[in-house]
Coordinates of C-alpha atoms in Angstrom, one line a residue:
M4 CA -0.3 -0.3 0.2
N5 CA 2.8 2.5 0.7
K6 CA 4.6 1.8 -2.4
T7 CA 1.4 1.8 -4.4
I8 CA 0.5 5.4 -3.0
R9 CA 3.9 7.1 -3.2
L10 CA 4.4 5.8 -6.9
F11 CA 1.1 7.0 -7.5
C12 CA 1.4 10.7 -5.9
V13 CA 4.8 10.6 -8.1
S14 CA 3.3 10.1 -11.3
L15 CA 0.9 13.2 -10.6
A16 CA 3.9 15.5 -9.6
L17 CA 4.6 17.5 -12.4
V18 CA 0.5 17.9 -12.8
F19 CA 0.3 19.2 -9.4
S20 CA 3.4 21.5 -9.3
A21 CA 1.8 22.8 -12.5
L22 CA -1.3 23.8 -10.5
G23 CA -0.4 24.8 -7.4
A24 CA -2.6 27.3 -6.0
N25 CA -1.7 30.3 -3.3
A26 CA -4.0 29.6 -0.5
V27 CA -4.0 29.3 3.3
N28 CA -7.0 27.0 4.0
Q29 CA -7.9 23.6 5.2
Y30 CA -6.1 22.1 2.2
D31 CA -2.6 23.7 2.5
V32 CA -1.9 20.6 5.3
N33 CA 2.0 22.1 5.7
L34 CA 1.0 25.9 6.0
D35 CA 3.4 26.7 3.1
G36 CA 0.9 29.0 1.8
E37 CA 0.7 26.7 -1.5
V38 CA -1.5 24.0 -2.3
N39 CA 0.5 21.0 -4.3
I40 CA 2.1 17.7 -4.1
A41 CA 3.9 18.5 -1.0
D42 CA 0.1 18.5 1.1
V43 CA -0.6 15.6 -0.6
N44 CA 2.6 13.8 0.8
A45 CA 2.2 15.0 4.1
V46 CA -1.2 13.8 4.6
I47 CA 0.3 10.1 3.5
D48 CA 3.3 10.9 5.8
A49 CA 0.7 11.2 8.5
I50 CA -1.4 8.2 7.7
L51 CA 1.7 5.8 7.4
S52 CA 3.1 6.9 10.5
D53 CA -0.2 7.0 12.4
S54 CA 0.3 10.8 13.9
T55 CA -2.7 12.5 12.3
P56 CA -2.6 16.2 13.4
A57 CA -5.6 18.4 12.5
S58 CA -4.5 19.9 9.6
C59 CA -4.4 16.8 7.6
D60 CA -7.9 16.6 8.6
V61 CA -8.5 18.0 4.7
N62 CA -12.4 17.0 4.3
G63 CA -13.5 17.7 8.0
D64 CA -14.7 14.2 9.0
S65 CA -12.8 13.9 12.3
E66 CA -10.5 11.4 10.7
V67 CA -7.3 11.3 8.5
N68 CA -7.3 8.7 5.8
I69 CA -7.1 8.0 2.0
A70 CA -10.1 10.4 1.9
D71 CA -8.5 13.4 2.6
V72 CA -5.7 12.5 0.1
N73 CA -8.5 12.3 -2.4
A74 CA -9.9 15.7 -1.4
L75 CA -6.8 17.1 -1.9
I76 CA -6.4 15.7 -5.5
D77 CA -9.6 16.6 -6.4
Y78 CA -9.1 20.0 -5.3
I79 CA -5.5 20.6 -7.2
L80 CA -6.9 19.3 -10.3
T81 CA -9.7 21.6 -10.2
G82 CA -7.4 24.6 -10.0
G83 CA -8.4 25.1 -6.4
E84 CA -12.3 25.6 -7.2
E85 CA -14.3 23.3 -5.1
E86 CA -17.5 21.5 -6.4
Q87 CA -20.5 23.2 -5.8
P88 CA -23.8 21.5 -4.3
Y89 CA -26.3 21.0 -7.2
D90 CA -28.8 23.1 -6.1
G91 CA -31.5 22.7 -8.7
P92 CA -34.7 20.4 -8.7
V93 CA -34.7 16.9 -8.3
V94 CA -36.9 13.4 -9.1
G95 CA -36.3 10.1 -8.7
G96 CA -37.4 6.9 -6.5
D97 CA -37.3 5.2 -3.7
I98 CA -34.9 2.1 -4.9
S99 CA -34.5 0.9 -1.3
M100 CA -35.1 -3.0 -2.6
L101 CA -33.5 -2.5 -6.3
T102 CA -30.6 -4.8 -4.8
K103 CA -32.8 -7.8 -3.9
Y104 CA -34.6 -7.7 -6.8
E105 CA -31.5 -7.9 -8.9
A106 CA -30.2 -10.6 -6.6
H107 CA -33.6 -12.8 -7.3
Q108 CA -33.8 -12.5 -10.6
R109 CA -30.3 -13.8 -10.9
M110 CA -31.1 -16.9 -8.6
A111 CA -34.4 -17.6 -10.7
Q112 CA -31.9 -18.0 -14.0
S113 CA -29.1 -19.7 -12.4
R114 CA -30.9 -22.2 -10.0
Y115 CA -33.9 -22.4 -12.1
G116 CA -33.6 -21.4 -15.7
I117 CA -35.9 -18.5 -15.6
T118 CA -34.4 -16.7 -17.9
W119 CA -37.7 -13.7 -18.4
A120 CA -36.9 -12.4 -15.1
H121 CA -35.6 -8.8 -15.7
Y122 CA -36.1 -5.2 -15.7
Y123 CA -37.4 -4.5 -19.0
D124 CA -38.3 -0.9 -20.9
Q125 CA -41.5 0.0 -22.4
N126 CA -40.6 -1.5 -25.7
G127 CA -40.0 -4.8 -23.8
A128 CA -35.6 -4.4 -24.1
V129 CA -33.9 -5.7 -21.4
I130 CA -32.6 -3.3 -18.7
D131 CA -29.1 -3.9 -17.8
D132 CA -28.8 -1.7 -14.9
V133 CA -31.6 -0.1 -13.6
I134 CA -30.0 3.4 -12.0
T135 CA -28.2 4.1 -15.1
W136 CA -30.9 3.4 -17.0
T137 CA -33.4 5.8 -15.3
K138 CA -30.9 8.7 -15.3
Q139 CA -30.9 8.3 -18.9
Q140 CA -35.0 8.5 -18.8
G141 CA -34.2 12.0 -17.1
W142 CA -34.0 11.1 -13.3
N143 CA -31.5 12.8 -11.5
A144 CA -31.8 11.4 -7.9
A145 CA -32.4 8.1 -5.8
R146 CA -33.6 7.6 -2.1
V147 CA -32.5 4.8 -0.3
R148 CA -33.8 3.9 3.6
L149 CA -31.4 2.8 6.6
F150 CA -32.4 0.7 9.4
V151 CA -30.4 0.4 12.5
N152 CA -30.2 -3.1 12.6
P153 CA -33.1 -4.9 10.5
A154 CA -31.6 -8.4 11.9
N155 CA -34.2 -7.5 14.7
A156 CA -36.9 -7.0 12.5
S157 CA -40.0 -9.1 12.6
A158 CA -40.2 -12.2 9.8
A159 CA -43.4 -10.2 8.3
D160 CA -41.4 -6.7 8.3
K161 CA -38.4 -8.6 6.3
G162 CA -40.7 -10.1 4.0
Q163 CA -42.1 -6.9 3.4
G164 CA -39.0 -4.9 2.7
V165 CA -37.0 -4.3 6.1
I166 CA -33.3 -5.5 5.0
Q167 CA -31.9 -2.0 4.5
N168 CA -28.1 -2.3 6.8
L169 CA -25.3 0.0 6.7
D170 CA -23.9 -2.7 3.8
T171 CA -26.8 -2.6 1.8
V172 CA -27.0 1.3 1.8
K173 CA -23.4 1.7 0.7
V174 CA -23.6 -0.7 -2.5
L175 CA -27.0 1.3 -3.8
G176 CA -25.5 4.6 -2.7
R177 CA -21.8 4.4 -4.2
R178 CA -23.6 3.1 -7.8
I179 CA -26.3 6.2 -7.3
K180 CA -23.4 8.8 -6.7
A181 CA -21.2 6.9 -10.1
A182 CA -24.0 7.2 -12.1
G183 CA -24.0 10.9 -11.6
M184 CA -27.2 11.0 -9.6
Q185 CA -28.0 12.9 -6.6
F186 CA -28.1 10.5 -3.4
M187 CA -30.9 10.9 -0.4
L188 CA -30.5 9.2 2.6
D189 CA -33.6 8.5 4.5
F190 CA -32.4 7.3 8.1
H191 CA -35.2 5.6 10.2
Y192 CA -33.7 5.2 13.8
S193 CA -35.3 2.0 14.2
D194 CA -34.9 -1.7 13.5
S195 CA -37.7 -1.8 11.2
W196 CA -40.6 0.7 9.8
A197 CA -40.7 3.9 11.3
D198 CA -44.0 5.9 10.5
P199 CA -46.4 8.2 12.3
V200 CA -47.8 4.9 14.2
K201 CA -44.4 3.5 14.9
Q202 CA -41.5 5.0 15.8
Y203 CA -39.8 2.1 18.0
T204 CA -36.2 2.7 19.2
P205 CA -33.8 0.3 18.4
A206 CA -33.5 -3.0 20.4
D207 CA -29.7 -2.3 21.2
W208 CA -30.7 1.3 22.6
A209 CA -33.4 0.3 24.7
T210 CA -32.1 0.9 27.7
L211 CA -30.8 4.3 27.2
D212 CA -32.1 7.4 29.1
D213 CA -32.8 10.5 27.3
A214 CA -29.4 12.0 27.6
A215 CA -27.7 8.9 26.5
L216 CA -30.0 8.5 23.8
V217 CA -29.5 11.9 22.6
Q218 CA -25.5 11.3 22.3
K219 CA -26.5 7.6 20.6
V220 CA -28.1 9.5 17.6
Y221 CA -25.4 11.8 17.3
E222 CA -22.9 9.0 17.4
Y223 CA -24.8 6.9 15.0
T224 CA -25.6 9.4 12.6
R225 CA -21.7 10.4 12.5
D226 CA -20.6 7.3 12.4
C227 CA -23.0 5.8 9.3
L228 CA -22.0 9.1 7.2
R229 CA -18.3 8.6 7.5
E230 CA -18.6 5.3 6.3
L231 CA -20.9 6.3 3.8
K232 CA -18.3 9.3 2.7
A233 CA -15.4 6.6 3.0
A234 CA -17.3 4.0 0.3
G235 CA -18.2 6.5 -2.5
A236 CA -21.6 7.2 -1.1
E237 CA -21.7 10.4 0.6
P238 CA -25.5 11.7 0.7
D239 CA -26.6 14.7 -1.1
Y240 CA -29.8 15.5 0.9
I241 CA -30.3 13.5 4.6
Q242 CA -33.7 12.7 6.1
T243 CA -33.0 13.0 10.3
G244 CA -35.9 10.6 10.7
N245 CA -38.9 9.3 8.5
E246 CA -42.3 10.6 8.9
I247 CA -41.7 12.1 12.5
S248 CA -45.1 14.1 12.7
Y249 CA -45.4 12.5 16.2
G250 CA -41.8 12.3 17.6
M251 CA -39.3 9.4 16.9
L252 CA -37.6 7.0 19.5
W253 CA -40.8 6.3 21.6
G254 CA -39.5 3.1 23.2
P255 CA -38.9 -0.3 22.0
V256 CA -41.5 -3.3 20.4
G257 CA -43.5 -4.2 23.5
T258 CA -43.1 -1.0 25.4
P259 CA -46.7 -0.1 27.1
D260 CA -48.5 2.8 25.5
S261 CA -48.3 4.6 28.7
Q262 CA -44.6 4.6 28.4
L263 CA -44.7 5.3 24.7
K264 CA -46.8 8.3 25.8
K265 CA -43.8 9.9 27.5
C266 CA -42.2 10.3 24.0
Y267 CA -44.9 11.3 21.6
V268 CA -45.2 14.9 21.1
G269 CA -48.8 14.9 20.8
N270 CA -48.2 15.8 24.4
E271 CA -46.6 19.2 24.4
A272 CA -43.9 18.3 27.2
N273 CA -42.1 15.8 25.0
W274 CA -41.2 18.4 22.0
G275 CA -38.2 19.4 24.0
R276 CA -36.8 15.7 24.2
F277 CA -37.5 15.0 20.3
T278 CA -36.1 18.2 18.9
D279 CA -32.7 17.4 21.3
L280 CA -32.7 14.1 19.3
L281 CA -32.8 16.1 16.0
K282 CA -30.6 18.8 17.0
A283 CA -28.1 15.7 17.9
A284 CA -28.7 14.0 14.1
G285 CA -28.4 17.8 12.6
R286 CA -25.1 18.4 14.1
A287 CA -23.6 15.0 13.2
C288 CA -25.0 15.9 9.6
R289 CA -23.0 19.2 9.6
E290 CA -20.0 18.2 10.9
V291 CA -19.5 15.1 8.6
C292 CA -21.6 16.1 5.3
P293 CA -21.7 20.4 5.2
K294 CA -22.7 19.9 2.0
A295 CA -25.8 18.1 2.3
K296 CA -29.3 19.5 3.1
I297 CA -31.3 18.2 5.8
I298 CA -34.5 17.3 5.2
L299 CA -37.3 16.8 8.2
H300 CA -40.0 14.4 6.6
T301 CA -44.1 14.7 7.9
E302 CA -47.1 13.0 6.1
R303 CA -50.0 15.2 7.7
V304 CA -51.0 17.0 4.7
A305 CA -54.5 16.3 4.9
K306 CA -53.9 17.8 8.7
V307 CA -52.4 21.6 8.2
N308 CA -52.9 22.1 11.9
I309 CA -50.7 19.4 12.6
L310 CA -48.0 20.0 10.0
L311 CA -48.0 23.8 11.1
N312 CA -47.5 23.0 14.6
F313 CA -44.8 20.4 13.7
Y314 CA -42.6 23.2 11.6
N315 CA -43.2 25.9 14.1
Q316 CA -42.0 23.8 17.0
M317 CA -38.9 23.2 14.7
R318 CA -38.6 27.0 14.3
D319 CA -39.2 27.7 18.0
K320 CA -36.6 25.1 19.1
Q321 CA -34.2 26.4 16.7
V322 CA -33.9 22.8 15.0
D323 CA -31.1 23.1 12.1
Y324 CA -32.6 21.9 8.6
D325 CA -32.9 22.7 5.2
I326 CA -36.0 21.2 3.4
I327 CA -39.8 20.4 4.3
G328 CA -40.2 16.8 3.1
L329 CA -43.8 15.6 2.5
S330 CA -45.4 12.3 1.8
Y331 CA -48.5 12.5 -0.1
Y332 CA -50.1 9.5 -1.5
P333 CA -54.0 10.1 -2.7
Y334 CA -55.3 7.2 -1.6
F335 CA -54.1 8.1 2.1
H336 CA -54.3 11.9 2.4
G337 CA -56.8 13.0 -0.5
N338 CA -57.1 14.5 -3.6
L339 CA -54.5 17.1 -4.9
S340 CA -56.2 19.9 -3.7
I341 CA -55.6 18.8 -0.1
L342 CA -52.3 18.8 -1.5
A343 CA -52.4 22.0 -2.3
T344 CA -53.7 23.4 0.5
A345 CA -50.7 21.9 2.5
L346 CA -48.1 23.4 0.2
N347 CA -49.9 27.0 0.5
N348 CA -49.6 27.0 4.2
V349 CA -46.1 25.8 4.2
S350 CA -45.0 27.9 1.7
N351 CA -46.3 31.0 2.9
N352 CA -45.3 30.0 6.5
Y353 CA -41.7 29.2 6.2
Q354 CA -40.3 30.8 3.5
D355 CA -36.7 30.0 4.3
K356 CA -37.4 26.6 3.3
D357 CA -37.2 24.5 0.3
I358 CA -40.0 21.8 0.0
M359 CA -39.8 18.0 -1.8
I360 CA -42.5 15.4 -1.7
V361 CA -40.3 12.8 -0.7
E362 CA -42.8 9.9 -1.3
T363 CA -45.3 9.4 -3.7
G364 CA -47.3 6.8 -5.5
Y365 CA -50.2 5.5 -7.8
S366 CA -51.8 2.2 -8.5
Y367 CA -51.7 0.6 -12.2
K368 CA -53.3 -2.3 -10.9
Y369 CA -56.3 -2.9 -7.9
K370 CA -56.6 -0.5 -5.0
V371 CA -54.2 0.8 -2.7
G372 CA -55.6 2.3 0.6
D373 CA -58.7 3.4 2.1
Q374 CA -59.4 6.0 -0.7
D375 CA -60.8 5.4 -4.0
F376 CA -59.9 7.7 -6.9
S377 CA -60.3 5.4 -9.9
S378 CA -63.1 7.5 -11.3
T379 CA -60.2 10.1 -11.8
W380 CA -57.0 8.3 -12.4
P381 CA -58.3 4.5 -13.4
L382 CA -56.5 1.5 -11.5
T383 CA -54.3 1.2 -15.1
L384 CA -51.0 2.0 -17.3
E385 CA -52.5 5.2 -18.1
G386 CA -54.1 6.3 -15.3
Q387 CA -51.1 6.0 -13.2
R388 CA -49.4 8.0 -15.9
K389 CA -52.1 10.4 -15.9
F390 CA -52.0 10.8 -11.9
T391 CA -48.3 11.6 -12.5
A392 CA -48.8 14.0 -15.3
D393 CA -51.4 15.8 -12.9
L394 CA -49.4 15.9 -9.7
I395 CA -46.3 17.3 -11.8
A396 CA -49.1 20.2 -13.0
K397 CA -49.9 20.7 -9.5
L398 CA -46.5 21.4 -8.3
A399 CA -45.5 23.7 -10.9
P400 CA -46.6 27.1 -9.4
Y401 CA -44.6 26.5 -6.1
S402 CA -41.0 27.3 -7.0
R403 CA -39.5 26.2 -4.0
V404 CA -41.0 22.7 -4.5
K405 CA -37.7 21.2 -5.2
G406 CA -38.1 17.2 -5.4
L407 CA -40.3 14.8 -6.5
F408 CA -39.5 10.9 -5.0
W409 CA -41.9 8.0 -6.2
W410 CA -41.9 5.4 -3.7
F411 CA -40.7 1.9 -4.0
P412 CA -40.6 2.4 -8.0
E413 CA -38.6 -0.9 -8.4
A414 CA -41.0 -3.4 -7.0
N415 CA -41.2 -6.0 -9.8
E416 CA -42.1 -9.8 -9.4
Y417 CA -42.3 -10.7 -13.1
G418 CA -40.8 -14.2 -13.3
L419 CA -40.3 -14.4 -9.7
G420 CA -44.1 -14.7 -7.9
G421 CA -45.6 -17.5 -6.5
N422 CA -42.5 -19.0 -6.1
N423 CA -39.8 -19.4 -3.1
W424 CA -37.5 -16.8 -4.9
S425 CA -40.7 -14.0 -4.4
V426 CA -38.9 -10.6 -3.2
L427 CA -42.1 -9.4 -1.2
H428 CA -43.1 -12.8 0.2
V429 CA -45.5 -12.2 2.8
N430 CA -49.0 -13.7 1.7
D431 CA -47.8 -12.3 -1.9
A432 CA -48.7 -9.1 -0.9
W433 CA -47.2 -7.7 -4.0
Y434 CA -47.3 -3.6 -4.0
N435 CA -48.8 -2.6 -7.3
A436 CA -47.7 1.3 -7.2
G437 CA -44.5 0.5 -8.3
L438 CA -43.1 1.4 -11.9
W439 CA -42.6 -1.9 -13.1
N440 CA -45.4 -3.9 -14.5
H441 CA -45.6 -7.3 -12.4
E442 CA -47.5 -9.4 -14.9
T443 CA -44.9 -7.9 -18.0
G444 CA -41.6 -6.3 -16.4
R445 CA -41.9 -3.5 -18.8
A446 CA -41.7 -0.1 -17.3
T447 CA -45.1 1.7 -16.9
P448 CA -45.6 4.8 -18.5
A449 CA -45.8 7.2 -15.5
L450 CA -41.9 6.5 -14.6
Y451 CA -41.3 7.9 -18.2
E452 CA -43.7 11.0 -17.4
L453 CA -41.5 12.0 -14.0
K454 CA -38.7 13.6 -15.9
N455 CA -41.3 16.3 -16.5
F456 CA -41.2 17.4 -13.3
L457 CA -37.8 19.0 -14.1
Q458 CA -39.0 21.1 -16.9

């Protein structure tokens, strides 16, 4: 390793010396007023000698390793111009189950000779890599969820998609970034699904008191982000919690309701505890990924009073964040006028914040949820496309709505269903609001419609 690194740096020495820049900043490791190959060598020497002075922490992640060498090289090769974070609109989907589907498709072919289990485009051509292909269709972002320890989840939850540990997220995040897309990380701060009715504390954190839990959230968030950065999967957007309208980390699975209520922010006294947790998570984000934007994600678009109270509390208690993230599913929340009312209110009341729809979806077959909009958007491929077009049109007047993400677009049981290699294997409860047709494996028209959000 020693010899390899040094040979690489020597080979670039002439280039670096030509691009040296007068600068006194975090990149000037040896404090000689220039940034060049001497600074790269200084960091390498520090790594190899296990002496890691603070000046060698070029990227500010509180560690000194090869990531700092890479940061220096990037800085020098770009002539000292740091890449600015993307600030335009983003569109894509939460593709957290993609690696699982890909693995099952490979298994179906290698073990059972099922040659038709693939992702296909709308014309029936095989898609070799879903992430790069969606980039070609106009998507520029993807979202992935992260559980603390999904091995502790119930068998039913695992069967319905609770598998995303840090290793899974590293793989997907690295692929997303390599494709040139923006990467949104969704911390669940739970071993299983976290949503408005269940925000269970991870089993390994069950004995922590409130002060220790705040520290744990900080350390866990920091350590996950450090590992993702080192893996080439640094997120551009970070959700510190998933659908947290009523708080998070209420208590572990099995906690009596009387105890959970001590953490539930329906009780005014619990806002301080909750916002302390969010501040700890946000502090870790700012320290490790200073260019990333922090999202606070709620789903009460149909309950504007709850929505406004939540973000008022964030403002009053000085929680640091950048983006209001909303879930909107018509079959749970109501028609587009309900969404517009919510957008009007948050746009007018929090003019310093951008807004994103971080989850949405609509079925192309069979009813989902408890509200029926099939007369407006039929449960067909065209009905799903029309919903998508209507949603984009409704969002268009809101200049600060900067993102639109489809939830679970990668659901695709074609060639897998009804067998022991089906991905969603609990009672064959397939999700029919994805963007690939379970019956044909082909991309639905709505997938192609999503790119129009960027226009």
